[in-house]
XYZ file of C-alpha atoms in Angstrom:
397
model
C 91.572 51.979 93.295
C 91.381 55.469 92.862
C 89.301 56.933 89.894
C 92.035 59.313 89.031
C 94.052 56.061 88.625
C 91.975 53.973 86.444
C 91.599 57.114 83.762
C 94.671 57.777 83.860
C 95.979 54.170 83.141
C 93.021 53.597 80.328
C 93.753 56.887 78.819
C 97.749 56.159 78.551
C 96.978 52.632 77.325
C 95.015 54.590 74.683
C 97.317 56.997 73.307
C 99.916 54.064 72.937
C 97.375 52.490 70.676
C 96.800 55.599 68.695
C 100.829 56.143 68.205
C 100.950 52.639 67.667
C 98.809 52.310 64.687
C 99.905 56.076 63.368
C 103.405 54.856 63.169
C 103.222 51.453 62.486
C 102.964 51.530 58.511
C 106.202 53.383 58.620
C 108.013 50.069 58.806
C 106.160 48.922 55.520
C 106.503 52.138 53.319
C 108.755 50.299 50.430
C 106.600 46.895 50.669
C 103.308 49.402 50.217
C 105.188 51.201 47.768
C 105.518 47.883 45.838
C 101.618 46.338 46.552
C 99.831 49.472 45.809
C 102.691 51.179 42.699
C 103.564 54.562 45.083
C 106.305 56.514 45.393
C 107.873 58.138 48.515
C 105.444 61.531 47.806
C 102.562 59.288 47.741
C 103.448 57.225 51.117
C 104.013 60.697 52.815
C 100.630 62.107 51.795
C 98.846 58.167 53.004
C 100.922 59.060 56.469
C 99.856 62.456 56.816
C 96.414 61.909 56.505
C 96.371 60.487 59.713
C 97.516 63.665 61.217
C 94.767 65.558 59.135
C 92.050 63.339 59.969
C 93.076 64.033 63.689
C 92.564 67.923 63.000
C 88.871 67.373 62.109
C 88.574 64.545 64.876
C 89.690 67.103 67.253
C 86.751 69.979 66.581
C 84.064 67.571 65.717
C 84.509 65.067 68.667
C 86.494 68.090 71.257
C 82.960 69.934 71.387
C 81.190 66.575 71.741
C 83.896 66.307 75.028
C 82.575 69.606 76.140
C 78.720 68.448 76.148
C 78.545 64.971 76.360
C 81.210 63.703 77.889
C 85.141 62.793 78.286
C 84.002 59.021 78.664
C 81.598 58.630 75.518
C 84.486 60.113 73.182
C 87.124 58.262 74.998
C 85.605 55.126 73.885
C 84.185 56.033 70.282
C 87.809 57.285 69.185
C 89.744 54.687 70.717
C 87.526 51.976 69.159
C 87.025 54.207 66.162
C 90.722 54.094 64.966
C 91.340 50.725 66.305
C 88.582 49.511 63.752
C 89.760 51.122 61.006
C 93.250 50.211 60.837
C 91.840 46.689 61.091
C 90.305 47.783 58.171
C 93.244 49.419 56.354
C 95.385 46.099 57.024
C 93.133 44.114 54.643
C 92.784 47.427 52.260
C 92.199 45.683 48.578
C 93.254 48.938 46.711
C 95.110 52.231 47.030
C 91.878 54.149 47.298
C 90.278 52.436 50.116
C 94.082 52.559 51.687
C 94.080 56.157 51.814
C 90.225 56.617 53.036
C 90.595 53.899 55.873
C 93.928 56.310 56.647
C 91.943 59.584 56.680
C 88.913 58.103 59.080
C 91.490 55.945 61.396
C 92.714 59.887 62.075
C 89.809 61.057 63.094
C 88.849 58.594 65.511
C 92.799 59.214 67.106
C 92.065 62.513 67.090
C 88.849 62.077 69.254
C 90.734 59.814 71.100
C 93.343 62.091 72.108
C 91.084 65.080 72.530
C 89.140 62.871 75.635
C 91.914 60.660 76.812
C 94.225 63.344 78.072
C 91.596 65.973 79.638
C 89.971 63.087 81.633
C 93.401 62.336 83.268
C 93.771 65.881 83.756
C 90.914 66.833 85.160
C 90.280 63.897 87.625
C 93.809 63.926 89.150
C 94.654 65.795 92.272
C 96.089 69.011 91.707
C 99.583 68.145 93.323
C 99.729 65.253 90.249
C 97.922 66.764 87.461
C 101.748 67.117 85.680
C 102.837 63.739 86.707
C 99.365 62.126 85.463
C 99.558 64.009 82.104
C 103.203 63.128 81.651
C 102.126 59.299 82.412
C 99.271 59.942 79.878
C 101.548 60.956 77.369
C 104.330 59.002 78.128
C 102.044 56.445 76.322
C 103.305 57.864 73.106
C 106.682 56.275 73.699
C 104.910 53.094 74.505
C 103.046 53.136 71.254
C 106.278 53.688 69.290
C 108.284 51.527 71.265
C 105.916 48.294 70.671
C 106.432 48.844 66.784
C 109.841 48.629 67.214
C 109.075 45.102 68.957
C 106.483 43.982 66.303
C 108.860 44.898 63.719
C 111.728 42.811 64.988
C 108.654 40.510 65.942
C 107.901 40.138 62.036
C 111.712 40.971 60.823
C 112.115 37.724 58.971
C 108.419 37.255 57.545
C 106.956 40.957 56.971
C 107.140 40.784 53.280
C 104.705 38.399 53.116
C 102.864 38.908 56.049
C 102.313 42.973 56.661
C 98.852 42.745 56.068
C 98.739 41.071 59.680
C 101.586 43.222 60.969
C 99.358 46.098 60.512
C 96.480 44.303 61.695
C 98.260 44.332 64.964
C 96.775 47.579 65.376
C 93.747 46.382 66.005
C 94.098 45.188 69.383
C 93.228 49.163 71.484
C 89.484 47.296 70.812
C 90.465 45.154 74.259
C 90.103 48.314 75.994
C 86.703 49.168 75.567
C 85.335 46.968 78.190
C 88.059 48.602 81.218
C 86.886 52.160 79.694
C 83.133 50.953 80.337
C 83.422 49.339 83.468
C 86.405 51.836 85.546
C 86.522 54.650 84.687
C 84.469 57.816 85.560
C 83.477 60.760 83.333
C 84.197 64.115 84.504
C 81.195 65.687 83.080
C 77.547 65.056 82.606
C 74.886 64.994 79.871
C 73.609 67.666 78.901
C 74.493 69.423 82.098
C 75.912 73.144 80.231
C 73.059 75.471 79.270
C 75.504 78.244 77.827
C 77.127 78.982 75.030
C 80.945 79.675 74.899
C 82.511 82.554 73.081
C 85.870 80.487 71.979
C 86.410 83.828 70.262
C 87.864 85.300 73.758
C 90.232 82.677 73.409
C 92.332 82.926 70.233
C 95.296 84.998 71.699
C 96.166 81.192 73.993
C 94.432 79.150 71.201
C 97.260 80.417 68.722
C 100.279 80.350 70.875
C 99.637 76.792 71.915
C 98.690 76.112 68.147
C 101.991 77.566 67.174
C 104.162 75.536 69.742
C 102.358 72.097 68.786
C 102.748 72.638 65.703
C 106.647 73.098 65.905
C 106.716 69.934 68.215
C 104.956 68.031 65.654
C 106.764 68.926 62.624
C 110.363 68.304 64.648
C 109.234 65.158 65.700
C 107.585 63.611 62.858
C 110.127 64.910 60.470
C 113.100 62.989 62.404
C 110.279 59.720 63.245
C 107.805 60.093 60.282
C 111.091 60.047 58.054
C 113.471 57.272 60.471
C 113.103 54.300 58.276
C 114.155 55.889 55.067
C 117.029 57.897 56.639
C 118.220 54.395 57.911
C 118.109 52.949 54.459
C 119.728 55.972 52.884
C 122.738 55.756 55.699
C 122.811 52.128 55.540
C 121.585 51.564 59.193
C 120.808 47.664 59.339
C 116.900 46.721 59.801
C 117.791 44.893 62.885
C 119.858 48.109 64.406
C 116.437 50.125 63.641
C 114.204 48.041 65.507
C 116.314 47.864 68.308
C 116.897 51.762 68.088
C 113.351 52.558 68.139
C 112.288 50.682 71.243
C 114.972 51.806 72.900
C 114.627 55.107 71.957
C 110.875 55.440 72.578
C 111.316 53.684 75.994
C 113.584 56.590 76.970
C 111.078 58.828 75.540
C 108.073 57.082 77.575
C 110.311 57.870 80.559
C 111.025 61.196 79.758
C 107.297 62.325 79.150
C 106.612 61.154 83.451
C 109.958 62.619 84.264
C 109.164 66.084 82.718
C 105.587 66.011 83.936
C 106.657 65.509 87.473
C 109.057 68.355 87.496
C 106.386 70.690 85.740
C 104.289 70.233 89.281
C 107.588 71.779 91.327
C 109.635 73.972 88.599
C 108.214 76.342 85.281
C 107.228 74.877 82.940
C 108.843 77.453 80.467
C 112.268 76.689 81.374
C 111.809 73.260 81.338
C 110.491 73.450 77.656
C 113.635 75.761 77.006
C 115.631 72.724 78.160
C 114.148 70.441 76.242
C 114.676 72.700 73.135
C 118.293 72.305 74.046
C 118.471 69.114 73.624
C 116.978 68.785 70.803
C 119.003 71.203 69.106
C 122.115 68.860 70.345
C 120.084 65.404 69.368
C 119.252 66.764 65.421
C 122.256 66.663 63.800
C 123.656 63.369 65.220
C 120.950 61.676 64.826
C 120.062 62.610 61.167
C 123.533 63.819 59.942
C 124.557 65.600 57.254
C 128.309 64.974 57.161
C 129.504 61.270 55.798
C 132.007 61.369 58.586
C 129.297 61.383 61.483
C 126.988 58.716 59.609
C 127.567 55.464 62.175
C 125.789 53.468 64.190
C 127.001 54.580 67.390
C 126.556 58.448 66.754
C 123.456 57.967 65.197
C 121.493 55.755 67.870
C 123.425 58.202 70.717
C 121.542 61.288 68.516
C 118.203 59.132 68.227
C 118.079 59.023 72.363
C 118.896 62.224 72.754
C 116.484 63.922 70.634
C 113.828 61.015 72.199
C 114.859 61.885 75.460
C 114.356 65.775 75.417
C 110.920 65.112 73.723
C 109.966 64.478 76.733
C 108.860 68.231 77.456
C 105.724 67.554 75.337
C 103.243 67.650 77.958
C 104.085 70.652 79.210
C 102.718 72.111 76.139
C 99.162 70.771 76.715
C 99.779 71.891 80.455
C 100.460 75.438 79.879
C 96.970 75.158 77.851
C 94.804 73.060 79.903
C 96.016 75.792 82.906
C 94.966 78.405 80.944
C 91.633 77.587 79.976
C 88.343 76.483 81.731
C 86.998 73.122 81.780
C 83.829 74.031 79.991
C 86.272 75.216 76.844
C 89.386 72.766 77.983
C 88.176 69.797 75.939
C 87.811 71.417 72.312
C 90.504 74.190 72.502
C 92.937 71.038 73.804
C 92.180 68.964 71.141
C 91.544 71.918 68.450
C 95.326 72.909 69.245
C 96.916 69.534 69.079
C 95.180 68.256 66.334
C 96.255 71.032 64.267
C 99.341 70.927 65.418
C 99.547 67.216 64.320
C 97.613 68.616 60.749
C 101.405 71.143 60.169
C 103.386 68.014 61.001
C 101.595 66.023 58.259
C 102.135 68.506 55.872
C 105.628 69.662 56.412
C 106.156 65.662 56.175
C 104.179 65.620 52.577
C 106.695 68.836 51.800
C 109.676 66.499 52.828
C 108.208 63.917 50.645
C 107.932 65.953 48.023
C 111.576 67.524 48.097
C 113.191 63.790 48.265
C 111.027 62.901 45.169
C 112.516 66.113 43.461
C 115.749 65.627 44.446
C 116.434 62.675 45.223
C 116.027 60.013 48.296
C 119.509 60.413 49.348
C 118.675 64.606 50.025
C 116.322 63.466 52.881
C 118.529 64.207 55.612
C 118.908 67.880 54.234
C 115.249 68.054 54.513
C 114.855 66.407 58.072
C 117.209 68.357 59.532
C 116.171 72.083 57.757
C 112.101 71.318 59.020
C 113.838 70.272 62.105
C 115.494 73.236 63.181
C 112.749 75.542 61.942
C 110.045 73.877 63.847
C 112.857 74.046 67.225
C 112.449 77.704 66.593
C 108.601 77.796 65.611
C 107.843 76.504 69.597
C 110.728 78.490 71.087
C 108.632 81.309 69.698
C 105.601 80.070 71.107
C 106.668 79.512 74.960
C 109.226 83.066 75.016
C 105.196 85.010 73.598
C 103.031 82.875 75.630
C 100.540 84.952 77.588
C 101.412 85.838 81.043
C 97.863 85.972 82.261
C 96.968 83.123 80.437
C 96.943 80.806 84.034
C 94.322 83.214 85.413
C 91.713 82.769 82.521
C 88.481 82.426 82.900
C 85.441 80.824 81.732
C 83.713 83.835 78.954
C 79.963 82.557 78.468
C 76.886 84.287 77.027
C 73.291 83.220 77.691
C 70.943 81.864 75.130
């Protein structure tokens, strides 16, 4: 087997484990509202630390990509945050909750920031779309297993969420594939020059900018789901179900849109995908009593899944743009902090349902929704022309 294949299929397997165990306590927000006294602010600030851990994970560990290696990183993150939210399972109070939270981000953001550019770089150039679509089409994995532990521990997770969450322990199986298939893309020790990352802020910010508005539209809709369900009165069963489904679509979606960015633009197929999101929004988080059903809502849910599919493109345009000796931090810098303004637009949404009132969420889901559509549309219509031509800016010691 191919050593494109066998980092690509370890890295996907990966990033499903990191969605997994970022999303999974989203199911359990009342019962940890309960066992640790929270409120809804609280729970939003204990989810968004994941995303905030990942910004740090993503410079500390993206430079360590750069110098040591994909492979090394690869394996420290994914084992990193597979540990810890072993460890935040069997949290005995609040405080250890939240710090367990913070450094389970950091190792996903390592993860990420080593998974995706050793895909990327090892596949052939006629599939280096379709391989990071596959990569990231392991984000709809993730999600979509939740949905299937959830329904899995549907009848018992009151009493047993401490293992439900311990479920997220299991990305430690992968350590030995990681070890033992796949290849690293660059050696020790092997760059004698300093980068100037300075000559690449004009990219760094657009891609910054259009992560950022990805994040913060998806995790407002998904980072918010469970309490919008409970607010429209969307039975538990009907929400498990929803989410697999949902996040299977979007698993197919992410290969799907990465195989037509290797034959079409990749701008117009993030324009499409805007579309549809713009369609997907209001069904699937309504504001009107008369749209709230299931049927409307779970069409709305696949729909805005299905055209998040353009994702990857986004890292694309980015990982085009830059060289490899720069490709693993800037990646992984942009991301991550995209993933840090999607944690904290979901603390702001916390914070306006505590103020006004849970049943005001879908007001706030849909307004950092929209905004955030807009915030990447931005991004791709002022993305640098020249960007794909960029080249590698180094200065001797």
């Amino acid at each position: 087997m191919k050593s494109y294949i066998h980092a690509t299929i370890s890295s996907s397997l990966a990033w499903a484990g990191n969605i997994y165990d970022l999303l999974l306590i989203t199911y359990v927000y009342g019962i940890l509202e309960n066992v640790f006294n929270l409120n809804y602010f609280e729970i939003s600030i204990l989810f968004a630390l994941g995303l905030i851990g990942r910004v740090i994970g993503g410079i500390v560990f993206g430079k360590y990509a750069d110098t040591i290696g994909r492979k090394p990183v690869l394996m420290i993150g994914t084992g990193g945050y597979a540990l810890f939210q072993g460890l935040m399972a069997f949290s005995p109070n609040v405080i250890l909750l939240f710090i367990f939270r913070l450094i389970e981000g950091i190792f996903m953001g390592a993860e990420w920031t080593a998974g995706t550019v050793i895909a990327y770089e090892q596949a052939p150039r006629s599939l280096k779309g379709f391989v990071t679509g596959i990569v990231q089409a392991g984000y709809g994995i993730g999600y979509s297993l939740t949905g299937v532990t959830y329904l899995i521990f549907i009848s018992s997770i009151v009493t047993d969420w401490r293992i439900f969450l311990l479920t997220g322990a299991l990305p430690l199986l992968l350590l030995p594939y990681i070890q033992l298939k796949v290849k690293d893309t660059k050696e020790q020790g092997s760059s004698k020059i300093a980068i100037r990352y300075k000559e690449y802020m004009g990219v760094l910010l657009k891609a910054t900018l259009g992560m950022s508005g990805m994040f913060t539209a998806y995790f407002a809709v998904f980072g918010n789901y469970t309490e919008v369900a409970e607010v429209d009165h969307l039975p538990a069963y009907v929400l498990g179900i929803l989410m697999t489904i949902a996040n299977i679509v979007l698993a197919f979606s992410f290969i799907l849109f990465g195989r037509l960015a290797d034959r079409y633009d990749k701008k117009k197929l993030i324009y499409i995908g805007l579309t549809g999101l713009m369609i997907g929004l209001p069904f699937a988080v309504p504001l009107l009593s008369t749209m709230i059903n299931v049927v409307g809502m779970s069409a709305g849910v696949i729909i805005f899944a299905f055209f998040t599919g353009f994702w990857p493109l986004m890292p694309l345009l980015l990982a085009d743009a830059v060289p490899a000796e720069v490709r693993g931090f800037l990646s992984g810098f942009a991301y991550n902090a995209g993933g840090f303004v999607g944690g904290i637009a979901d603390i702001i949404i916390g914070l306006l349902t505590l103020i006004y009132g849970v049943s005001t969420i879908s007001r706030w889901v849909d307004g950092f929704g929209f905004a955030s559509i807009l915030l990447v549309l931005v991004s791709v219509i002022t993305w640098p022309k020249s960007g794909a031509k960029a080249k590698v800016i180094m200065i001797e010691h």
